[in-house]
Short mmCIF file of C-alpha atoms and ligand atoms in Angstrom, two decimals:
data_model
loop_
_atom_site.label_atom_id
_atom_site.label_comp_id
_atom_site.label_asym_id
_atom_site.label_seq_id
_atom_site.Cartn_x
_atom_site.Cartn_y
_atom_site.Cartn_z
CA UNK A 930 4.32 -12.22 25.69
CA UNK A 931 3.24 -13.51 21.67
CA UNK A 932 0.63 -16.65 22.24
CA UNK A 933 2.82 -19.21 20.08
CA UNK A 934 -0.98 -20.58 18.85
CA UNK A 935 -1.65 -17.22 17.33
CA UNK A 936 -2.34 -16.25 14.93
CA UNK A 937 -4.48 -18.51 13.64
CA UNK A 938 -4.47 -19.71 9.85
CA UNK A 939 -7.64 -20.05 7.44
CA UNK A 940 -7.80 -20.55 3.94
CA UNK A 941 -11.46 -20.61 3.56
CA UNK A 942 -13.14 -17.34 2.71
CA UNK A 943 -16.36 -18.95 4.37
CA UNK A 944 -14.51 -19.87 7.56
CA UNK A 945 -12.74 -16.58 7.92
CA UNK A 946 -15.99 -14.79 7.51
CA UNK A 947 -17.99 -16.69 9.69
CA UNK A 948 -15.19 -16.29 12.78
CA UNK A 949 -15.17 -12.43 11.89
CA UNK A 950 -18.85 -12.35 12.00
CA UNK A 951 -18.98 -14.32 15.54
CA UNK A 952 -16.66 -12.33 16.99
CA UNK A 953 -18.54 -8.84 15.86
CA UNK A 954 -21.58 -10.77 17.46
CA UNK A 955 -19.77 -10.59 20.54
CA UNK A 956 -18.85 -7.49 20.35
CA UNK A 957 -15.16 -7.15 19.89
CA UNK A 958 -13.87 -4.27 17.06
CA UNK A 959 -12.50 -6.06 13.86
CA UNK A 960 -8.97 -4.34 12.67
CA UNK A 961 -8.25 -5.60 8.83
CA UNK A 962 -4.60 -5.38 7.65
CA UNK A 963 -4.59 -6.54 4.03
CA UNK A 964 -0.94 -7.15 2.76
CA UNK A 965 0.87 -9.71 0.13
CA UNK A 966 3.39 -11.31 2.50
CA UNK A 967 6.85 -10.80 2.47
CA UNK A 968 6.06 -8.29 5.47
CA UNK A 969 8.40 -5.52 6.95
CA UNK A 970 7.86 -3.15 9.45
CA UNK A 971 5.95 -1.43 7.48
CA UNK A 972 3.41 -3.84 7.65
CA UNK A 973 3.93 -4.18 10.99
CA UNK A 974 3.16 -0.93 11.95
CA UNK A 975 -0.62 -1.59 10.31
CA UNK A 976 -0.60 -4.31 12.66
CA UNK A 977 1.09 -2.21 15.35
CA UNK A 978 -2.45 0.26 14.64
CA UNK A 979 -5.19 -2.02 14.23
CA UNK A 980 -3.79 -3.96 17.76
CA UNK A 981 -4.05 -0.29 18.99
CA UNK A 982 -7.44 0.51 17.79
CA UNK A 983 -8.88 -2.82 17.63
CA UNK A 984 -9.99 -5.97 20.20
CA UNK A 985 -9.39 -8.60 17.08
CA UNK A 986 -6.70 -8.08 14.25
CA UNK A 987 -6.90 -10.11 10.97
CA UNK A 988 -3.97 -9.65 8.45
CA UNK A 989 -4.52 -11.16 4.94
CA UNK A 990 -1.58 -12.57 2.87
CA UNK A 991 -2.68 -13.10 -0.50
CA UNK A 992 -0.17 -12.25 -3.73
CA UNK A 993 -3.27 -11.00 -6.10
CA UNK A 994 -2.48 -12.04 -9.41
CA UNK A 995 -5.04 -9.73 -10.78
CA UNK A 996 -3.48 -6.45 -9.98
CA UNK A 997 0.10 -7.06 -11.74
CA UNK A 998 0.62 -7.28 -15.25
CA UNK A 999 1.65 -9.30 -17.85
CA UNK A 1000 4.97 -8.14 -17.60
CA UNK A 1001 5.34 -7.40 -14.23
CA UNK A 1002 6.52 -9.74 -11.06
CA UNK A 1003 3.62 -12.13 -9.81
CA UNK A 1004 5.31 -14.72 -10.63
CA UNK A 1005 8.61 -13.70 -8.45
CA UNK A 1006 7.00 -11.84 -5.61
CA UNK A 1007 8.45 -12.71 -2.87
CA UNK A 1008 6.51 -15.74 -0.81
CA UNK A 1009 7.76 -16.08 2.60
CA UNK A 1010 4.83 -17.18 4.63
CA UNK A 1011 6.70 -18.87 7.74
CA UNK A 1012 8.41 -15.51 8.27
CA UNK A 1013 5.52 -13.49 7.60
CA UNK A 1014 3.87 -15.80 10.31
CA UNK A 1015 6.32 -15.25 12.87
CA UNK A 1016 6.28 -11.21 12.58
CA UNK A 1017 2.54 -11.76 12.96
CA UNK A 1018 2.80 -13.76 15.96
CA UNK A 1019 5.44 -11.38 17.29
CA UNK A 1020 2.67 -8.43 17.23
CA UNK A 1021 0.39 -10.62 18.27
CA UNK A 1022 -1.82 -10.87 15.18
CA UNK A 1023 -5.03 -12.99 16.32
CA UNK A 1024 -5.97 -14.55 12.79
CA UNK A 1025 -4.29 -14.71 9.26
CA UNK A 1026 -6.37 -14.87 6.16
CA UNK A 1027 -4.18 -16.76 3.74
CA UNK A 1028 -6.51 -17.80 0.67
CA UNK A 1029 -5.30 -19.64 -2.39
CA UNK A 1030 -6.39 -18.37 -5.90
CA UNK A 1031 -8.76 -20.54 -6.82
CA UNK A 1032 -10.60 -19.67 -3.38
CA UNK A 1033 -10.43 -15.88 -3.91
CA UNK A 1034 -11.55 -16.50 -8.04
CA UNK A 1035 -13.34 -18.88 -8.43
CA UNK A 1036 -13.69 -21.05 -11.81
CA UNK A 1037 -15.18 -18.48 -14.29
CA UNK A 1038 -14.47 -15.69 -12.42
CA UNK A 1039 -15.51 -12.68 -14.17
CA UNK A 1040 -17.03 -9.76 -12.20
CA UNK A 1041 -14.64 -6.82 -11.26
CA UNK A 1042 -14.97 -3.06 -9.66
CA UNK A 1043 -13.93 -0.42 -11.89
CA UNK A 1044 -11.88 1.66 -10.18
CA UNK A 1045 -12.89 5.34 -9.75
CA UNK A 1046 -11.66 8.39 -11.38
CA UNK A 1047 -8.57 9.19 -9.03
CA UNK A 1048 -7.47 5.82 -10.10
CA UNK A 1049 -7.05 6.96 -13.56
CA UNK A 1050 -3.49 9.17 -13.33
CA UNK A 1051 0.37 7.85 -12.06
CA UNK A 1052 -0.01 4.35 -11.45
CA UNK A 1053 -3.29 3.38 -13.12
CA UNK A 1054 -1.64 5.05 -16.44
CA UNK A 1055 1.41 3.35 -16.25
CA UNK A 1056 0.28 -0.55 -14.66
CA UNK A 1057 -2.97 -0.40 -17.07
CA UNK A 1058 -5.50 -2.95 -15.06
CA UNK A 1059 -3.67 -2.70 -11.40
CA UNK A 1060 -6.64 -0.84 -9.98
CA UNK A 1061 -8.94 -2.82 -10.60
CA UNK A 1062 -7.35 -5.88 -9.81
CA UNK A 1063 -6.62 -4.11 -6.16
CA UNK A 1064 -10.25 -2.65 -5.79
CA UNK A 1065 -11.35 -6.18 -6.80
CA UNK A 1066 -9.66 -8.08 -4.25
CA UNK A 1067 -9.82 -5.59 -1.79
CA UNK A 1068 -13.33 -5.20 -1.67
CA UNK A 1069 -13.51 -9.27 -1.40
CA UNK A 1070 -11.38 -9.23 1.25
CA UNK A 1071 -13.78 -6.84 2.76
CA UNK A 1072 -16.31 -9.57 1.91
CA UNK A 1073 -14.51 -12.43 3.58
CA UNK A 1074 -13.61 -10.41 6.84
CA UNK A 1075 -15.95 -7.74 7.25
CA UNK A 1076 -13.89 -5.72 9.61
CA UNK A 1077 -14.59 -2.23 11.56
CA UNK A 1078 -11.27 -0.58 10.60
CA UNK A 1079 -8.78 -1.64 7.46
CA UNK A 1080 -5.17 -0.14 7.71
CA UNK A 1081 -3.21 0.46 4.58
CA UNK A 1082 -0.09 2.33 4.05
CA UNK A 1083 0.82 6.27 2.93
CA UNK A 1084 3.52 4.42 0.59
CA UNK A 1085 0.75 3.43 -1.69
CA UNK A 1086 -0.54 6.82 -1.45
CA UNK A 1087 -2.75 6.58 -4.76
CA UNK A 1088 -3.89 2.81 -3.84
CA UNK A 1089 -5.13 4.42 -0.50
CA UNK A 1090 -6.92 7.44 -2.31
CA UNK A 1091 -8.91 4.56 -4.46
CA UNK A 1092 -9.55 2.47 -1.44
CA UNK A 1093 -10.88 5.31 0.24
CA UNK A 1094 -13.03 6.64 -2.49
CA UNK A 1095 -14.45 3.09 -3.81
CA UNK A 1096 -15.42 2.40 0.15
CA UNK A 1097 -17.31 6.00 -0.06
CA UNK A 1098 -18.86 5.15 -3.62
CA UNK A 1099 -20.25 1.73 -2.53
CA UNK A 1100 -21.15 2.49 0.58
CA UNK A 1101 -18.71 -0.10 2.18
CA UNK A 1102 -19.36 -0.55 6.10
CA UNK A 1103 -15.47 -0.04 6.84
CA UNK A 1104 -13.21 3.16 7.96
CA UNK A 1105 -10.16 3.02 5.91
CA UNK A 1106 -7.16 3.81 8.35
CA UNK A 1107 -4.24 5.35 6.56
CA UNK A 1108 -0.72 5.15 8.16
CA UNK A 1109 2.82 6.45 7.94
CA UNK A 1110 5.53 5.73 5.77
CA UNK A 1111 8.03 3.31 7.82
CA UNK A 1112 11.63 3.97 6.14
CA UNK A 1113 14.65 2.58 6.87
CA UNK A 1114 17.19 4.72 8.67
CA UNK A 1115 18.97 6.01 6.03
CA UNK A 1116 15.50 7.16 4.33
CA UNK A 1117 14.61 4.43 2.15
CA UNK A 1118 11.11 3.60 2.01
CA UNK A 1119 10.51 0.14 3.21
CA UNK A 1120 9.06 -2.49 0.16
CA UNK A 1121 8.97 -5.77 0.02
CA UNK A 1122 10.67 -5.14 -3.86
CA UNK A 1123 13.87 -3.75 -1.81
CA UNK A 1124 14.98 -7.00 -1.13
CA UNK A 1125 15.73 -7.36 -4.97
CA UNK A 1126 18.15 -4.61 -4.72
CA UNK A 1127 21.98 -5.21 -4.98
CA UNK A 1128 23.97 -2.76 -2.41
CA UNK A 1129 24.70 -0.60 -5.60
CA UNK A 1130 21.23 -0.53 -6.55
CA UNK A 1131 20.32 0.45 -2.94
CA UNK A 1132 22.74 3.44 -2.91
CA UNK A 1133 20.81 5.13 -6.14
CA UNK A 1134 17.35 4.02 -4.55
CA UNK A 1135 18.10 6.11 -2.03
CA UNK A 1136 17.97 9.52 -4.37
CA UNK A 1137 13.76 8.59 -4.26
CA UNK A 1138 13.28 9.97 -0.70
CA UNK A 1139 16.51 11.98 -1.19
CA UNK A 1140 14.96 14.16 -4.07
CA UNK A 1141 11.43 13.99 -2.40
CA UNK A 1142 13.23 15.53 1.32
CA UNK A 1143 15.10 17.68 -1.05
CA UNK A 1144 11.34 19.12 -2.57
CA UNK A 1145 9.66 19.36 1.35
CA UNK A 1146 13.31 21.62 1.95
CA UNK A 1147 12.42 23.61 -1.18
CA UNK A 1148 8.85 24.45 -0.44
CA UNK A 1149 9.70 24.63 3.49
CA UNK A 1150 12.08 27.90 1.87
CA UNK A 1151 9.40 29.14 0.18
CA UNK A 1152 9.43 27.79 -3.62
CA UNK A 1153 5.17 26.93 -4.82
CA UNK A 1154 6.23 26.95 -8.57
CA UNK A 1155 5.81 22.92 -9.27
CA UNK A 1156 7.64 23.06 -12.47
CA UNK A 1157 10.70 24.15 -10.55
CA UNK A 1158 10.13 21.33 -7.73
CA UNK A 1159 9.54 18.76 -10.45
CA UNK A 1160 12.69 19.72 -12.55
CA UNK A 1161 14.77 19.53 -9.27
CA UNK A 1162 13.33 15.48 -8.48
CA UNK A 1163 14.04 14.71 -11.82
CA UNK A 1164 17.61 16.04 -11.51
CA UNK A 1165 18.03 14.43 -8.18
CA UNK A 1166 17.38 10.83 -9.22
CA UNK A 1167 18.76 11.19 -12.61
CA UNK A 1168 22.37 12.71 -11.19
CA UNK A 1169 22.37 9.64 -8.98
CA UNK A 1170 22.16 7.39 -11.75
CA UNK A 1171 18.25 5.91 -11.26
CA UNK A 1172 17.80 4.25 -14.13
CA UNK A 1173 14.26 5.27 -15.32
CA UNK A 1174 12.07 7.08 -14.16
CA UNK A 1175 7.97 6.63 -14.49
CA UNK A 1176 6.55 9.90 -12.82
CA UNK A 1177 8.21 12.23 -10.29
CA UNK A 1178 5.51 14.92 -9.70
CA UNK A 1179 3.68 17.60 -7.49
CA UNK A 1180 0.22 16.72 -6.94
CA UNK A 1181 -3.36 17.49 -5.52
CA UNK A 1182 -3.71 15.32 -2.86
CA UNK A 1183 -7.20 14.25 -3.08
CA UNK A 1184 -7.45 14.44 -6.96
CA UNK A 1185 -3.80 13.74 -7.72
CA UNK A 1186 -4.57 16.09 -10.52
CA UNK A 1187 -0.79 17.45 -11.65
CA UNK A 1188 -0.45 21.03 -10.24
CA UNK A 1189 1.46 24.25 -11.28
CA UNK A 1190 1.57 26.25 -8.15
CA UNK A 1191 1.79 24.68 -4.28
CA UNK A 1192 -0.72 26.14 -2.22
CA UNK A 1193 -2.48 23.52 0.13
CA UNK A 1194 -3.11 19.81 -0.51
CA UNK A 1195 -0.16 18.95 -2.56
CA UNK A 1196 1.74 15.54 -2.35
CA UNK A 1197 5.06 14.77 -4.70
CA UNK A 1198 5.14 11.36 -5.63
CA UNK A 1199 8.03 8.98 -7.21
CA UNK A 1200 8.30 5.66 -9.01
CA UNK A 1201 11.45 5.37 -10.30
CA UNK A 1202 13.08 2.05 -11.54
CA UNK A 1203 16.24 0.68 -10.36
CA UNK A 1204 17.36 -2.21 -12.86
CA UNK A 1205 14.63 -4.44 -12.69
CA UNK A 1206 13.32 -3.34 -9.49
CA UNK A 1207 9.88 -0.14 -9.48
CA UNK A 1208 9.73 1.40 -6.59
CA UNK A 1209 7.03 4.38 -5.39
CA UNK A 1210 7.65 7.08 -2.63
CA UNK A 1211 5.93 9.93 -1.89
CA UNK A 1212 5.84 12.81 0.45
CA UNK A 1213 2.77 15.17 1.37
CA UNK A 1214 4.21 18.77 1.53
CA UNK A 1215 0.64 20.55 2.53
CA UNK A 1216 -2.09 18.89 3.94
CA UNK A 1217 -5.60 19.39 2.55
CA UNK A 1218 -6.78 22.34 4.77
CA UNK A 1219 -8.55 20.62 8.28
CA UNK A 1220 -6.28 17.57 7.66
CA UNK A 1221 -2.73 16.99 9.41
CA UNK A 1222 0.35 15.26 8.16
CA UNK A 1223 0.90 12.40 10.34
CA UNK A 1224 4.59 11.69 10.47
O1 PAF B 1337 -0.83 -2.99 -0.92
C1 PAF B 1337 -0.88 -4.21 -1.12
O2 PAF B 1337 -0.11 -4.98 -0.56
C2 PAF B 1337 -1.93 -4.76 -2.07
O3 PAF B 1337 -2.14 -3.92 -3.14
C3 PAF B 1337 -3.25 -5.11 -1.37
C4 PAF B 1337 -3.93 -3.87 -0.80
C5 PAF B 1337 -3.01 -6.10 -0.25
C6 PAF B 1337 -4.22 -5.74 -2.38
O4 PAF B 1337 -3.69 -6.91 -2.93
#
């Protein structure tokens, strides 16, 4: 049964990191979900996971204005806090970090993390300064709730690969979960951006995990040359009418280094646009060796 006080709200990086430190005192495990709002169940299921592995979950809702740029949505991200709130109390979310800007940067603001090397390919070519603007926030999100566990999602696969790497690099005291895809039934990948989409917009969105099942099918039949598996994305989302498309590729999936041949560790990965809407999807089609593909 949700406890209609939870979860509790602070806006005070101080306050949220003193009640994270008390409760560590105590003893209880810290789970740290760090989203933007506008949650689906894709969020949820982070939530779902860190309630799972966790005695405490935090979620932070903070739309980081230093990871989009000048051209890109900040200004119309969705913001849809009460609703947010109530999915949180629903899964029974303890606390919510909800900062404003000027509390996360503060007047002559200045210091950021560059990003490391894997953040350099796909999405750090295309949205110059995102990475840095996400490994800057996320790391002082780390600072203002020092959790045990953070949980992020597969659907940012790169932005979990820099997470994951900048944790290792600085010696971060945090284990950076990484969870599944949540799609709608019908395939598409759940976003908070598919709420821009008009019904026909939907329909071609849906060629993104189309052409990526139709790539698992082709290597599941054999096929390792990536030229061939890129060629057939490209002719997926372009026959259903997607009107751009950034990157659909065949990738190492700890480098994300573009690959000819498939033989372990690869990952395809999409972003496509659809009007005005981006959207990302990927799909691991060999695990590193020793690793399995959660799905
Ligand atoms: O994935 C997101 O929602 C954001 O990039 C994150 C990790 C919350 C940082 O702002």
């Amino acid at each position: 049964m949700p406890n209609s006080s939870l979860p509790h709200l602070i806006e005070s990086p101080q306050e949220m990191r003193e009640m994270v430190e008390a409760r560590r005192r105590a003893g209880a495990r810290i789970g740290l979900v760090p989203t933007m709002g506008a949650l689906h169940k894709g969020h949820l299921s982070l939530a779902k996971a860190s309630r799972q592995a966790c005695d405490v979950t935090v979620a932070t809702i903070f739309v980081n204005p230093t990871q989009f740029g000048p051209q890109e949505d900040y200004s119309r991200y969705p913001r849809t806090l009460q609703a947010d709130l109530d999915l949180l109390r629903s899964e029974q979310v303890d606390f919510v970090f909800c900062p404003s800007k000027d509390a996360m940067y503060l007047p002559g603001f200045s210091t950021y993390v560059e990003p490391p090397s894997v953040a350099n390919s796909l999405e750090g070519m295309i949205r110059p300064g995102h990475f840095r603007g996400v490994c800057t926030v996320v790391l002082k999100l780390f600072t203002s709730a020092p959790a045990d566990i953070a949980f992020f999602g597969q659907k940012d696969f790169q932005q979990a690969l820099v997470i994951q790497q900048m944790s290792r690099d600085l010696g971060l005291p945090i284990t950076i979960e990484v969870c599944p895809i949540v799609r709608d039934p019908d395939g598409l990948a759940l976003s908070s951006r598919n709420r821009y989409l008009s019904t026909e917009e939907r329909r071609k969105a849906l060629s993104i995990s189309g052409a990526l099942h139709e790539v698992r099918e082709l290597v599941a039949a054999g096929h390792r040359d990536a030229r061939v598996l890129r060629t057939a994305m490209q002719k997926a989302l372009l026959g259903a009418g997607i009107d751009s498309i950034d990157y659909a590729t065949i990738a190492d999936c700890e480098t994300l280094q573009e690959l000819d041949q498939i033989q372990d560790a690869a990952v395809a990965l999409i972003a496509a646009r659809v009007g005005t809407t981006r959207l990302i999807d990927n799909e691991v089609l060999a695990p590193p060796s020793g690793a399995t593909v959660r799905d």
